[in-house]
Coordinates of C-alpha atoms (C1' of nucleotides) in Angstrom, one line a residue:
Chain B
M1 CA 77.3 85.4 79.7
A2 CA 75.7 86.0 83.1
R3 CA 76.0 83.3 85.6
P4 CA 78.6 80.6 84.9
R5 CA 77.8 77.0 85.9
S6 CA 80.7 77.1 88.4
P7 CA 81.5 80.4 90.2
K8 CA 84.5 82.3 88.8
L9 CA 85.1 84.0 92.1
S10 CA 85.3 83.3 95.8
A11 CA 86.4 85.4 98.8
P12 CA 89.7 83.7 99.3
A13 CA 90.5 83.8 95.6
I14 CA 89.8 87.6 95.7
A15 CA 92.1 88.0 98.7
D16 CA 94.8 86.1 97.0
A17 CA 94.6 88.1 93.8
A18 CA 94.6 91.3 95.8
L19 CA 97.6 90.2 97.8
C20 CA 99.4 89.4 94.6
L21 CA 98.7 92.9 93.3
V22 CA 99.9 94.5 96.5
D23 CA 103.1 92.5 96.4
K24 CA 103.7 93.8 92.9
H25 CA 102.6 97.4 93.1
G26 CA 102.2 98.3 96.7
E27 CA 98.5 99.0 96.3
F28 CA 95.4 97.8 94.6
T29 CA 92.3 99.1 93.0
I30 CA 88.9 97.4 92.6
P31 CA 89.0 97.8 88.8
Q32 CA 92.6 96.5 88.7
L33 CA 91.6 93.6 90.8
A34 CA 88.6 92.8 88.7
K35 CA 90.6 93.0 85.5
A36 CA 93.3 90.7 86.9
M37 CA 90.5 88.2 87.7
G38 CA 88.9 88.6 84.3
V39 CA 85.7 89.8 85.8
S40 CA 83.7 93.0 86.0
P41 CA 84.2 95.3 89.1
S42 CA 80.7 94.9 90.4
S43 CA 81.0 91.2 90.5
L44 CA 83.4 91.3 93.4
Y45 CA 80.7 92.6 95.6
N46 CA 78.9 89.3 95.5
H47 CA 81.7 87.8 97.6
V48 CA 83.0 90.7 99.6
V49 CA 81.4 93.6 101.4
S50 CA 83.9 96.4 100.7
K51 CA 87.5 97.1 99.8
D52 CA 88.4 97.3 103.6
D53 CA 87.0 93.8 103.9
I54 CA 89.4 92.6 101.3
V55 CA 92.3 94.3 103.2
E56 CA 91.2 92.5 106.3
M57 CA 91.1 89.2 104.5
M58 CA 94.7 89.8 103.3
R59 CA 95.7 90.5 106.9
G60 CA 94.2 87.2 108.0
A61 CA 95.9 85.3 105.2
A62 CA 99.3 86.8 106.1
M63 CA 98.9 86.2 109.8
G64 CA 97.7 82.7 109.2
E65 CA 101.0 81.7 107.7
I66 CA 102.9 82.3 110.9
E67 CA 104.8 79.3 112.0
L68 CA 104.2 79.0 115.8
P69 CA 106.5 77.1 118.1
E70 CA 105.5 73.9 120.0
P71 CA 104.4 74.9 123.5
G72 CA 106.6 73.6 126.3
G73 CA 110.1 74.9 125.7
D74 CA 111.9 77.6 127.5
W75 CA 109.6 80.6 127.7
V76 CA 112.2 83.1 126.4
D77 CA 112.9 80.8 123.5
T78 CA 109.2 80.6 122.8
L79 CA 109.0 84.4 122.7
R80 CA 111.9 84.5 120.3
Q81 CA 110.3 82.0 118.0
I82 CA 107.0 83.7 118.0
A83 CA 108.5 87.1 117.3
K84 CA 110.6 85.7 114.5
G85 CA 107.7 83.9 112.9
Y86 CA 105.6 87.1 113.2
M87 CA 108.3 89.1 111.6
R88 CA 108.9 86.6 108.9
S89 CA 105.3 86.5 107.8
Y90 CA 105.3 90.3 107.6
A91 CA 108.5 90.2 105.6
K92 CA 106.9 88.1 103.0
H93 CA 104.5 90.8 102.1
P94 CA 106.2 94.1 103.0
K95 CA 104.0 96.3 100.8
L96 CA 101.0 95.0 102.7
I97 CA 101.9 96.4 106.1
P98 CA 101.2 100.1 105.5
L99 CA 97.8 99.1 104.2
F100 CA 96.6 97.9 107.6
T101 CA 98.3 100.4 109.9
A102 CA 95.1 102.4 109.8
H103 CA 92.5 99.9 111.1
T104 CA 92.4 98.4 114.5
V105 CA 91.5 94.8 113.9
R106 CA 92.3 91.5 115.2
D107 CA 91.5 88.4 113.4
E108 CA 91.7 84.9 114.6
G109 CA 95.3 84.4 113.6
T110 CA 96.4 87.5 115.5
L111 CA 94.5 86.4 118.6
R112 CA 96.3 83.0 118.5
V113 CA 99.6 84.8 118.5
Y114 CA 98.7 87.0 121.5
D115 CA 97.4 84.1 123.4
L116 CA 100.7 82.2 123.0
L117 CA 102.7 85.3 124.0
A118 CA 100.6 85.6 127.1
R119 CA 101.2 82.0 128.0
A120 CA 104.9 82.4 127.6
F121 CA 105.1 85.5 129.8
A122 CA 103.0 83.8 132.4
A123 CA 105.4 80.9 132.3
G124 CA 108.2 83.5 132.9
G125 CA 106.5 84.7 136.0
F126 CA 105.0 87.9 134.6
G127 CA 101.8 89.2 136.2
A128 CA 98.8 90.1 134.0
A129 CA 99.6 93.8 133.8
D130 CA 103.3 93.2 133.2
S131 CA 102.7 90.8 130.4
L132 CA 100.2 93.1 128.8
A133 CA 102.9 95.7 128.7
A134 CA 105.5 93.3 127.5
I135 CA 103.3 92.0 124.7
T136 CA 102.6 95.5 123.5
V137 CA 106.3 96.3 123.5
L138 CA 107.2 93.2 121.5
D139 CA 104.3 93.8 119.1
S140 CA 105.3 97.4 118.6
F141 CA 108.8 96.5 117.9
V142 CA 107.9 93.8 115.4
L143 CA 105.5 96.1 113.6
G144 CA 108.0 99.0 113.5
S145 CA 110.8 96.7 112.3
A146 CA 108.5 95.3 109.6
L147 CA 107.6 98.8 108.4
D148 CA 111.2 99.8 108.4
A149 CA 112.1 96.8 106.4
A150 CA 109.3 97.7 103.9
A151 CA 110.4 101.3 103.6
P152 CA 113.7 102.0 105.4
S153 CA 113.6 105.4 107.0
Q154 CA 117.1 106.1 106.0
V155 CA 119.3 105.9 102.9
W156 CA 122.5 104.8 104.6
E157 CA 123.9 103.7 101.3
S158 CA 126.2 106.6 100.9
A159 CA 127.5 106.9 104.5
E160 CA 131.2 107.4 104.2
E161 CA 131.9 106.5 107.9
N162 CA 130.7 103.0 107.3
S163 CA 133.3 100.2 107.3
A164 CA 134.4 99.1 103.8
A165 CA 132.8 95.7 104.4
L166 CA 129.5 97.2 105.3
N167 CA 129.5 99.6 102.3
A168 CA 130.3 96.7 100.1
A169 CA 127.4 94.7 101.5
L170 CA 125.1 97.7 101.1
E171 CA 126.1 98.1 97.5
A172 CA 125.1 94.6 96.8
G173 CA 121.4 95.0 96.4
L174 CA 120.3 92.0 98.5
A175 CA 121.8 93.5 101.6
V176 CA 118.7 95.6 102.3
Q177 CA 116.5 92.7 103.3
D178 CA 119.3 91.0 105.2
R179 CA 120.3 94.1 107.1
A180 CA 116.7 94.7 108.2
W181 CA 116.5 91.2 109.5
T182 CA 119.8 91.3 111.3
T183 CA 118.8 94.6 112.9
F184 CA 115.5 93.1 113.9
E185 CA 117.3 90.2 115.6
Y186 CA 119.6 92.5 117.4
G187 CA 116.8 94.6 118.9
L188 CA 114.8 91.5 119.7
E189 CA 117.7 90.1 121.7
L190 CA 117.9 93.3 123.7
L191 CA 114.2 93.1 124.6
L192 CA 114.4 89.4 125.4
A193 CA 117.4 89.9 127.7
G194 CA 115.4 92.6 129.5
F195 CA 112.4 90.3 129.8
Q196 CA 114.6 87.4 131.0
L197 CA 116.0 89.6 133.7
Q198 CA 112.6 90.8 134.9
G199 CA 111.1 87.3 134.7
N200 CA 113.8 85.6 136.6
S201 CA 113.6 88.0 139.5
T202 CA 109.8 87.3 139.9
Q203 CA 109.8 83.6 138.9
Q204 CA 109.9 81.5 142.1
E205 CA 106.7 79.6 142.4
E206 CA 104.9 78.1 139.3
P207 CA 107.5 75.8 137.7
S208 CA 106.3 75.5 134.1
R209 CA 103.1 75.8 132.3
T210 CA 100.3 78.2 133.3
A211 CA 97.4 78.0 131.0
Chain J
M1 CA 86.8 137.8 92.6
A2 CA 89.9 136.3 91.1
R3 CA 93.1 137.4 92.6
P4 CA 92.9 139.0 96.1
R5 CA 95.4 141.7 96.9
S6 CA 97.0 139.6 99.6
P7 CA 97.2 135.8 99.0
K8 CA 94.6 133.7 100.9
L9 CA 96.8 130.7 100.8
S10 CA 100.4 129.6 101.5
A11 CA 102.1 126.3 101.7
P12 CA 102.5 126.3 105.5
A13 CA 98.9 127.4 106.0
I14 CA 97.7 124.5 103.8
A15 CA 99.8 122.0 105.8
D16 CA 98.3 123.4 109.0
A17 CA 94.8 123.1 107.8
A18 CA 95.4 119.6 106.5
L19 CA 96.9 118.6 109.9
C20 CA 93.9 119.9 111.6
L21 CA 91.6 117.8 109.4
V22 CA 93.7 114.7 110.0
D23 CA 93.6 115.2 113.7
K24 CA 89.9 115.5 113.6
H25 CA 88.9 112.8 111.0
G26 CA 92.0 110.7 110.5
E27 CA 92.2 111.6 106.8
F28 CA 91.7 114.5 104.5
T29 CA 90.5 115.2 101.0
I30 CA 91.4 118.0 98.6
P31 CA 87.9 119.3 98.4
Q32 CA 87.5 119.1 102.1
L33 CA 90.7 121.0 102.6
A34 CA 89.7 123.6 100.1
K35 CA 86.3 124.0 101.7
A36 CA 87.9 124.4 105.2
M37 CA 90.1 127.1 103.8
G38 CA 87.3 128.9 102.0
V39 CA 88.8 128.4 98.6
S40 CA 88.3 126.3 95.4
P41 CA 90.1 123.0 95.2
S42 CA 92.2 124.0 92.2
S43 CA 93.6 127.0 94.1
L44 CA 95.6 124.7 96.3
Y45 CA 97.8 123.7 93.4
N46 CA 99.3 127.2 93.2
H47 CA 101.1 126.5 96.4
V48 CA 101.5 122.7 96.5
V49 CA 102.5 120.2 93.9
S50 CA 100.3 117.2 95.0
K51 CA 98.5 115.7 97.8
D52 CA 101.6 113.6 98.7
D53 CA 103.4 116.9 98.9
I54 CA 101.0 118.1 101.6
V55 CA 101.5 114.9 103.5
E56 CA 105.2 115.5 103.4
M57 CA 104.8 119.0 104.7
M58 CA 102.7 117.6 107.6
R59 CA 105.5 115.2 108.4
G60 CA 108.0 118.1 108.5
A61 CA 105.7 120.1 110.7
A62 CA 105.3 117.3 113.1
M63 CA 109.0 116.4 113.2
G64 CA 109.9 120.0 113.5
E65 CA 108.2 120.2 116.9
I66 CA 110.5 117.7 118.5
E67 CA 112.2 119.1 121.6
L68 CA 115.8 118.0 121.4
P69 CA 118.1 117.7 124.3
E70 CA 121.2 119.9 124.8
P71 CA 124.3 118.1 123.7
G72 CA 126.8 117.2 126.4
G73 CA 125.0 115.1 129.0
D74 CA 125.2 111.4 129.6
W75 CA 124.8 109.6 126.2
V76 CA 122.1 107.2 127.5
D77 CA 120.2 110.1 128.9
T78 CA 120.5 111.9 125.6
L79 CA 119.1 108.8 123.8
R80 CA 116.2 108.7 126.3
Q81 CA 115.4 112.3 125.8
I82 CA 115.5 112.1 122.0
A83 CA 113.3 109.0 121.9
K84 CA 110.8 110.6 124.3
G85 CA 110.6 113.8 122.3
Y86 CA 110.2 111.8 119.1
M87 CA 107.4 109.8 120.6
R88 CA 105.8 112.8 122.1
S89 CA 105.6 114.7 118.8
Y90 CA 104.1 111.6 117.2
A91 CA 101.6 111.3 120.0
K92 CA 100.4 114.8 119.4
H93 CA 99.0 113.7 116.0
P94 CA 98.3 110.0 116.2
K95 CA 96.0 109.9 113.2
L96 CA 98.8 111.3 111.1
I97 CA 101.2 108.4 111.5
P98 CA 99.4 105.8 109.3
L99 CA 99.5 108.4 106.5
F100 CA 103.2 108.4 106.1
T101 CA 104.1 104.8 106.7
A102 CA 103.8 104.3 103.0
H103 CA 106.5 106.7 101.7
T104 CA 110.2 106.6 102.5
V105 CA 111.2 110.2 103.0
R106 CA 113.4 112.1 105.2
D107 CA 113.0 115.7 105.7
E108 CA 115.4 118.0 107.5
G109 CA 113.9 117.6 110.9
T110 CA 114.2 113.8 110.7
L111 CA 117.8 114.1 109.7
R112 CA 118.5 116.3 112.6
V113 CA 117.2 113.6 114.9
Y114 CA 119.3 110.9 113.3
D115 CA 122.3 113.0 113.5
L116 CA 121.9 113.5 117.2
L117 CA 121.3 109.8 117.8
A118 CA 124.4 109.0 115.9
R119 CA 126.5 111.3 118.0
A120 CA 125.1 109.9 121.2
F121 CA 125.9 106.3 120.2
A122 CA 129.4 107.4 119.1
A123 CA 129.8 109.0 122.6
G124 CA 128.8 105.6 124.0
G125 CA 131.5 103.9 122.1
F126 CA 129.5 102.4 119.3
G127 CA 131.1 101.8 116.0
A128 CA 129.5 103.0 112.8
A129 CA 127.8 99.7 111.9
D130 CA 126.6 99.1 115.5
S131 CA 125.1 102.5 115.9
L132 CA 123.4 102.2 112.5
A133 CA 121.7 99.1 113.9
A134 CA 120.9 100.7 117.2
I135 CA 119.4 103.7 115.6
T136 CA 117.2 101.6 113.4
V137 CA 116.1 99.5 116.4
L138 CA 115.2 102.7 118.4
D139 CA 113.4 104.2 115.4
S140 CA 111.4 101.0 114.7
F141 CA 110.3 100.8 118.3
V142 CA 109.2 104.4 118.5
L143 CA 107.3 104.2 115.3
G144 CA 105.7 100.9 116.3
S145 CA 104.7 102.3 119.7
A146 CA 103.3 105.4 118.1
L147 CA 101.2 103.3 115.7
D148 CA 100.0 101.2 118.6
A149 CA 99.1 104.3 120.5
A150 CA 97.1 105.5 117.5
A151 CA 95.3 102.2 116.9
P152 CA 95.9 99.7 119.7
S153 CA 96.2 96.3 118.2
Q154 CA 94.3 94.8 121.1
V155 CA 91.1 95.5 123.0
W156 CA 92.4 94.6 126.4
E157 CA 89.5 96.4 128.0
S158 CA 87.6 93.3 129.0
A159 CA 90.4 91.1 130.2
E160 CA 89.2 89.5 133.4
E161 CA 92.7 88.5 134.6
N162 CA 93.6 92.2 135.0
S163 CA 93.9 93.6 138.4
A164 CA 90.9 95.6 139.6
A165 CA 92.9 98.8 139.6
L166 CA 94.0 98.3 136.0
N167 CA 90.5 97.5 134.9
A168 CA 89.3 100.6 136.6
A169 CA 91.9 102.6 134.9
L170 CA 91.0 101.1 131.6
E171 CA 87.4 101.9 131.9
A172 CA 88.2 105.5 132.5
G173 CA 88.7 106.7 128.9
L174 CA 91.8 108.7 129.4
A175 CA 93.7 105.6 130.4
V176 CA 94.3 104.6 126.8
Q177 CA 96.8 107.4 126.1
D178 CA 98.5 107.0 129.4
R179 CA 98.9 103.3 129.2
A180 CA 100.4 103.6 125.7
W181 CA 102.9 106.0 127.1
T182 CA 103.8 103.9 130.1
T183 CA 104.3 100.9 127.9
F184 CA 106.5 102.9 125.6
E185 CA 108.7 104.0 128.5
Y186 CA 108.9 100.4 129.7
G187 CA 110.1 99.2 126.4
L188 CA 112.5 102.1 126.0
E189 CA 114.2 101.4 129.3
L190 CA 114.7 97.8 128.2
L191 CA 116.4 98.9 125.0
L192 CA 118.5 101.6 126.8
A193 CA 119.7 99.1 129.4
G194 CA 120.8 96.9 126.5
F195 CA 122.6 99.8 124.8
Q196 CA 124.2 100.8 128.0
L197 CA 125.6 97.3 128.6
Q198 CA 126.9 97.1 125.1
G199 CA 128.4 100.6 125.1
N200 CA 130.2 100.2 128.4
S201 CA 131.9 97.1 127.3
T202 CA 133.4 98.9 124.3
Q203 CA 133.8 102.3 125.7
Q204 CA 137.4 102.7 126.8
E205 CA 139.1 105.4 124.7
E206 CA 137.3 108.5 123.5
P207 CA 136.1 110.2 126.7
S208 CA 133.2 112.4 125.6
R209 CA 132.2 114.1 122.4
T210 CA 133.0 112.6 119.0
A211 CA 132.3 114.5 115.8
Chain I
dA1 C1' 100.9 136.1 90.9
dC2 C1' 96.9 133.9 92.4
dC3 C1' 92.0 132.4 92.3
dT4 C1' 88.0 130.3 89.6
dG5 C1' 85.1 127.0 87.0
dA6 C1' 84.9 123.6 83.7
dA7 C1' 86.8 119.4 82.4
dC8 C1' 89.3 114.7 82.6
dA9 C1' 90.3 110.2 84.0
dC10 C1' 89.6 107.7 87.8
dC11 C1' 87.7 105.6 92.0
dG12 C1' 84.4 102.6 95.3
dT13 C1' 79.8 101.1 95.4
dT14 C1' 74.8 100.2 94.2
dC15 C1' 71.3 98.2 91.6
dA16 C1' 68.2 96.6 88.1
dA17 C1' 68.7 93.3 84.7
dG18 C1' 69.9 89.1 82.8
dT19 C1' 70.6 83.7 83.2
Chain R
dA1 C1' 73.2 82.3 93.0
dC2 C1' 76.3 84.9 90.4
dC3 C1' 77.7 88.0 86.6
dT4 C1' 77.0 92.4 83.8
dG5 C1' 76.4 97.3 82.5
dA6 C1' 74.8 101.6 83.6
dA7 C1' 74.7 104.8 87.0
dC8 C1' 76.0 107.8 91.2
dA9 C1' 78.8 110.5 94.1
dC10 C1' 83.3 111.3 94.7
dC11 C1' 88.3 111.9 94.1
dG12 C1' 93.1 114.2 92.5
dT13 C1' 94.7 117.1 89.0
dT14 C1' 95.0 120.3 84.8
dC15 C1' 94.2 124.3 82.4
dA16 C1' 92.2 128.2 80.1
dA17 C1' 90.2 132.2 81.8
dG18 C1' 89.9 136.1 84.6
dT19 C1' 92.0 140.1 87.5

DNA sequence: ACCTGAACACCGTTCAAGT
DNA sequence: ACCTGAACACCGTTCAAGT
């Protein structure tokens, strides 16, 4: 049983299986992955160059799922939609996030997102340097929020000063995800309001789309 | 040469040596660490329960260095100082941050910070639920910014649309750190302005210190 | 109490060998 | 072209043994 007539493996299939393991256990191992795919560990290396390579493919898969807004609406609204889509796709695989906080990489999907953000800020009247800073701020906030959602830095559960309603919500298990999302939206609106203010004060010429 | 008259190791010394390795290489290994300390790998386990334990101690050491503001000033200014101190202590060991994005832990130092933040928001007129959200937002932003500073998600270096001055700054190597810090301050001010607005609208009773 | 050396189960990766 | 099994260098951790 050496070479099957049709390949048992492929790069995307490997990434999928790895993503599945990470969603379940928060990490993955080459032997684990091979076992899950019914294959020997060394076989994987016919389709993939290294474990890091697999992590990168998972990032690409996650980022590729982002729902991006149609261009042409209000620029602040565009920012809001991108940020939410970004966050949502992170939220689908929370365990994955810590895995790629180490590398600096940008795959095609990530580039697409940055490009749309840059366009939106340009439409809002931001100069190059300003929109660079603004994009970084937005990106940092989304990433930080996603990490917090994955592994909340606090156990608020037992806080006695909380309102009864909140404590009730906290004790229901599902609240964790919801609360993270609500908090994310709250912070996002703070940032967007700031961007709005700054944009409006500079935005005289250039009515709508700037490529 | 079995037991020396005075111990060659101690928990804090191990954490320090590990922190030094991480600052240099971005990771550390038990054999590496043992070698750096002139000791056999198994010796470490007389002072430390696991590798994760060492990571936790490093977190504590990093958080312990935070310079916290005197209580009593303007609450927004207090928030600003805490956030900056927080960020500054992260910035001292950028390679360390990815290491503890996996665990959820809170050591004494982290608790101290949260407590001060809670007091500041209370002084600003925030209710319990609101300040919970606000603290999370601030925390997420600082963490995301620190991660971005450690491993910028973009290589802006070659952007032709940048101003000449910016590109010049970028090409000088030191700019990376400075730019990350400037961007952090920019985003922080956006958030603080939002908090300020929200706080002022609710802050009638309760003149100064609460708790 | 504290360090050593040998040992264990595991990991990521390579490579000759098979078809 | 694609899978296997054996092999390599490494890892984190345990534990009996020494003093």
